[in-house]
mmCIF file of C-alpha atoms in Angstrom:
data_model
loop_
_atom_site.group_PDB
_atom_site.id
_atom_site.type_symbol
_atom_site.label_atom_id
_atom_site.label_comp_id
_atom_site.label_asym_id
_atom_site.label_seq_id
_atom_site.Cartn_x
_atom_site.Cartn_y
_atom_site.Cartn_z
ATOM 1 C CA MET A 2 123.081 80.672 133.099
ATOM 2 C CA ARG A 3 125.658 83.260 132.139
ATOM 3 C CA GLY A 4 126.925 82.697 128.602
ATOM 4 C CA ASP A 5 130.172 83.545 126.871
ATOM 5 C CA PRO A 6 129.842 87.092 125.441
ATOM 6 C CA LYS A 7 131.149 86.064 122.018
ATOM 7 C CA VAL A 8 128.684 83.167 121.872
ATOM 8 C CA ILE A 9 125.890 85.669 122.527
ATOM 9 C CA GLU A 10 127.322 87.895 119.758
ATOM 10 C CA TYR A 11 127.236 84.936 117.376
ATOM 11 C CA LEU A 12 123.666 84.175 118.413
ATOM 12 C CA ASN A 13 122.618 87.783 117.790
ATOM 13 C CA SER A 14 124.320 87.682 114.381
ATOM 14 C CA ALA A 15 122.385 84.507 113.636
ATOM 15 C CA LEU A 16 119.201 86.221 114.786
ATOM 16 C CA ARG A 17 119.844 89.088 112.339
ATOM 17 C CA HIS A 18 120.199 86.555 109.519
ATOM 18 C CA GLU A 19 117.094 84.607 110.494
ATOM 19 C CA LEU A 20 114.899 87.686 110.953
ATOM 20 C CA ALA A 21 116.007 88.982 107.560
ATOM 21 C CA ALA A 22 115.276 85.553 106.063
ATOM 22 C CA VAL A 23 111.762 85.591 107.552
ATOM 23 C CA ASN A 24 111.064 88.920 105.864
ATOM 24 C CA GLN A 25 112.835 88.110 102.605
ATOM 25 C CA TYR A 26 111.106 84.757 102.140
ATOM 26 C CA TRP A 27 107.745 86.275 103.134
ATOM 27 C CA LEU A 28 108.070 89.133 100.656
ATOM 28 C CA HIS A 29 109.177 86.696 97.939
ATOM 29 C CA TYR A 30 106.174 84.511 98.807
ATOM 30 C CA ARG A 31 103.853 87.482 98.356
ATOM 31 C CA ILE A 32 105.568 88.544 95.115
ATOM 32 C CA LEU A 33 105.365 85.028 93.660
ATOM 33 C CA ASP A 34 101.737 84.717 94.713
ATOM 34 C CA ASN A 35 100.959 88.095 93.139
ATOM 35 C CA TRP A 36 102.625 87.000 89.882
ATOM 36 C CA GLY A 37 100.412 83.890 89.841
ATOM 37 C CA TYR A 38 103.043 81.307 90.819
ATOM 38 C CA LYS A 39 100.756 79.796 93.446
ATOM 39 C CA ASP A 40 102.580 76.481 93.963
ATOM 40 C CA PHE A 41 105.944 78.178 94.122
ATOM 41 C CA ALA A 42 104.609 80.776 96.553
ATOM 42 C CA LYS A 43 103.491 78.045 98.975
ATOM 43 C CA VAL A 44 107.061 76.744 99.238
ATOM 44 C CA TRP A 45 108.400 80.226 99.983
ATOM 45 C CA ARG A 46 105.710 80.804 102.617
ATOM 46 C CA GLU A 47 106.748 77.607 104.406
ATOM 47 C CA GLU A 48 110.411 78.662 104.239
ATOM 48 C CA SER A 49 109.548 81.955 105.918
ATOM 49 C CA ILE A 50 107.751 80.139 108.714
ATOM 50 C CA GLU A 51 110.702 77.767 109.174
ATOM 51 C CA GLU A 52 113.066 80.736 109.444
ATOM 52 C CA MET A 53 110.736 82.207 112.093
ATOM 53 C CA ARG A 54 111.095 78.989 114.083
ATOM 54 C CA HIS A 55 114.870 79.281 113.806
ATOM 55 C CA ALA A 56 114.713 82.864 115.097
ATOM 56 C CA ASP A 57 112.536 81.756 118.016
ATOM 57 C CA THR A 58 115.012 79.027 118.977
ATOM 58 C CA ILE A 59 117.890 81.514 118.834
ATOM 59 C CA VAL A 60 116.019 84.050 121.000
ATOM 60 C CA ALA A 61 115.327 81.344 123.582
ATOM 61 C CA ARG A 62 119.011 80.382 123.682
ATOM 62 C CA ILE A 63 120.158 84.012 124.031
ATOM 63 C CA LEU A 64 117.772 84.518 126.948
ATOM 64 C CA PHE A 65 118.891 81.253 128.560
ATOM 65 C CA LEU A 66 122.488 82.528 128.414
ATOM 66 C CA ASP A 67 121.390 85.792 130.105
ATOM 67 C CA GLY A 68 121.896 87.740 126.900
ATOM 68 C CA ALA A 69 119.713 90.370 125.267
ATOM 69 C CA PRO A 70 118.234 89.392 121.891
ATOM 70 C CA ASN A 71 118.665 92.212 119.381
ATOM 71 C CA MET A 72 115.482 92.276 117.331
ATOM 72 C CA GLN A 73 116.163 95.816 116.095
ATOM 73 C CA SER A 74 118.625 95.126 113.302
ATOM 74 C CA LEU A 75 118.444 92.818 110.305
ATOM 75 C CA GLU A 76 120.780 91.813 107.555
ATOM 76 C CA LYS A 77 120.010 93.611 104.299
ATOM 77 C CA LEU A 78 117.139 92.071 102.355
ATOM 78 C CA ARG A 79 117.871 90.889 98.829
ATOM 79 C CA ILE A 80 114.698 91.083 96.747
ATOM 80 C CA GLY A 81 114.455 89.550 93.271
ATOM 81 C CA LYS A 82 112.567 90.982 90.314
ATOM 82 C CA SER A 83 112.137 87.661 88.486
ATOM 83 C CA VAL A 84 111.781 84.033 89.522
ATOM 84 C CA LYS A 85 115.491 83.400 88.883
ATOM 85 C CA GLU A 86 116.522 86.552 90.759
ATOM 86 C CA ILE A 87 114.388 85.516 93.734
ATOM 87 C CA ILE A 88 116.190 82.173 93.858
ATOM 88 C CA ASP A 89 119.598 83.859 93.434
ATOM 89 C CA CYS A 90 118.835 86.307 96.252
ATOM 90 C CA ASP A 91 117.684 83.587 98.616
ATOM 91 C CA LEU A 92 120.683 81.414 97.782
ATOM 92 C CA ALA A 93 123.053 84.293 98.616
ATOM 93 C CA ALA A 94 121.336 84.790 101.974
ATOM 94 C CA GLU A 95 121.482 81.067 102.781
ATOM 95 C CA MET A 96 125.184 80.862 101.882
ATOM 96 C CA SER A 97 125.953 83.831 104.127
ATOM 97 C CA ALA A 98 124.050 82.293 107.044
ATOM 98 C CA ARG A 99 125.757 78.926 106.545
ATOM 99 C CA ALA A 100 129.216 80.525 106.701
ATOM 100 C CA LEU A 101 128.302 82.320 109.933
ATOM 101 C CA TYR A 102 126.905 79.155 111.526
ATOM 102 C CA LEU A 103 130.005 77.121 110.681
ATOM 103 C CA ASP A 104 132.239 79.757 112.317
ATOM 104 C CA ALA A 105 129.926 80.016 115.307
ATOM 105 C CA ALA A 106 129.862 76.243 115.840
ATOM 106 C CA LYS A 107 133.675 76.144 115.851
ATOM 107 C CA TYR A 108 133.857 78.944 118.392
ATOM 108 C CA CYS A 109 131.230 77.338 120.629
ATOM 109 C CA ASP A 110 133.212 74.110 120.542
ATOM 110 C CA SER A 111 136.371 75.995 121.569
ATOM 111 C CA VAL A 112 134.635 77.378 124.691
ATOM 112 C CA ASN A 113 132.907 74.059 125.507
ATOM 113 C CA ASP A 114 129.383 75.348 124.860
ATOM 114 C CA ARG A 115 128.117 72.104 123.390
ATOM 115 C CA VAL A 116 124.432 73.015 123.409
ATOM 116 C CA THR A 117 124.921 76.191 121.387
ATOM 117 C CA ARG A 118 127.360 74.358 119.120
ATOM 118 C CA MET A 119 124.687 71.750 118.431
ATOM 119 C CA LEU A 120 122.169 74.527 117.741
ATOM 120 C CA PHE A 121 124.512 76.042 115.151
ATOM 121 C CA GLU A 122 125.170 72.610 113.653
ATOM 122 C CA HIS A 123 121.415 72.043 113.334
ATOM 123 C CA LEU A 124 120.986 75.473 111.717
ATOM 124 C CA THR A 125 123.864 74.685 109.342
ATOM 125 C CA SER A 126 122.170 71.439 108.352
ATOM 126 C CA ASP A 127 118.904 73.254 107.627
ATOM 127 C CA GLU A 128 120.699 75.940 105.603
ATOM 128 C CA GLU A 129 122.487 73.260 103.574
ATOM 129 C CA LYS A 130 119.129 71.669 102.731
ATOM 130 C CA HIS A 131 117.852 75.074 101.591
ATOM 131 C CA ILE A 132 121.027 75.648 99.563
ATOM 132 C CA ASP A 133 120.682 72.246 97.900
ATOM 133 C CA PHE A 134 117.047 72.965 96.994
ATOM 134 C CA LEU A 135 117.838 76.433 95.607
ATOM 135 C CA GLU A 136 120.826 75.175 93.609
ATOM 136 C CA ALA A 137 118.637 72.423 92.140
ATOM 137 C CA GLN A 138 116.086 75.047 91.085
ATOM 138 C CA LEU A 139 118.801 77.105 89.383
ATOM 139 C CA THR A 140 119.991 73.983 87.543
ATOM 140 C CA LEU A 141 116.437 73.364 86.336
ATOM 141 C CA ILE A 142 116.161 76.968 85.157
ATOM 142 C CA ASP A 143 119.422 76.556 83.229
ATOM 143 C CA GLN A 144 118.196 73.311 81.663
ATOM 144 C CA LEU A 145 114.603 74.326 80.904
ATOM 145 C CA GLY A 146 114.813 78.080 80.581
ATOM 146 C CA GLU A 147 113.078 80.422 82.990
ATOM 147 C CA PRO A 148 109.701 80.645 81.169
ATOM 148 C CA LEU A 149 109.188 76.859 81.044
ATOM 149 C CA TYR A 150 110.473 76.395 84.589
ATOM 150 C CA ALA A 151 108.188 79.136 85.906
ATOM 151 C CA GLN A 152 105.185 77.740 84.030
ATOM 152 C CA LYS A 153 105.520 74.491 85.990
ATOM 153 C CA HIS A 154 104.998 76.392 89.255
ATOM 154 C CA VAL A 155 101.830 78.292 88.402
ATOM 155 C CA GLY A 156 99.518 75.776 90.057
ATOM 156 C CA GLU A 157 95.780 75.585 89.617
ATOM 157 C CA LEU A 158 93.950 78.710 88.560
ATOM 158 C CA HIS A 159 91.575 80.218 91.102
ATOM 159 C CA GLU A 160 89.713 83.489 91.234
#
């Protein structure tokens, strides 16, 4: 099925965001794991995998609309150097993706592409859940201080 060119542009923009998120969350997972924050790292690993699923869904939709998925370019990665910076970086990426998905959903509605609109609405919902989680973590850091907050996420010690 031939898709609206601007819808395909929006989908490729979304793909850039999701592919960057896969890499950013994965690198943050590895950093957190390396620092010893084992429980925290598990959450970031799962986020990376969820973002990969989003990217896969977007690629499938682009192909269905006879578009060409652009897997060559990514949004810039934001990499933190502390637990708080990691959360700040991921929150910024999620906010950027959410703004794109809201615009994309409106455009898809205007050209009567309900399926792609619903895809963007679903992605928006997922991003809002991520945003809520990350904002809650920042609130906890503010209330507890970063050292105490981070200590909670070390997990069990293993060799």
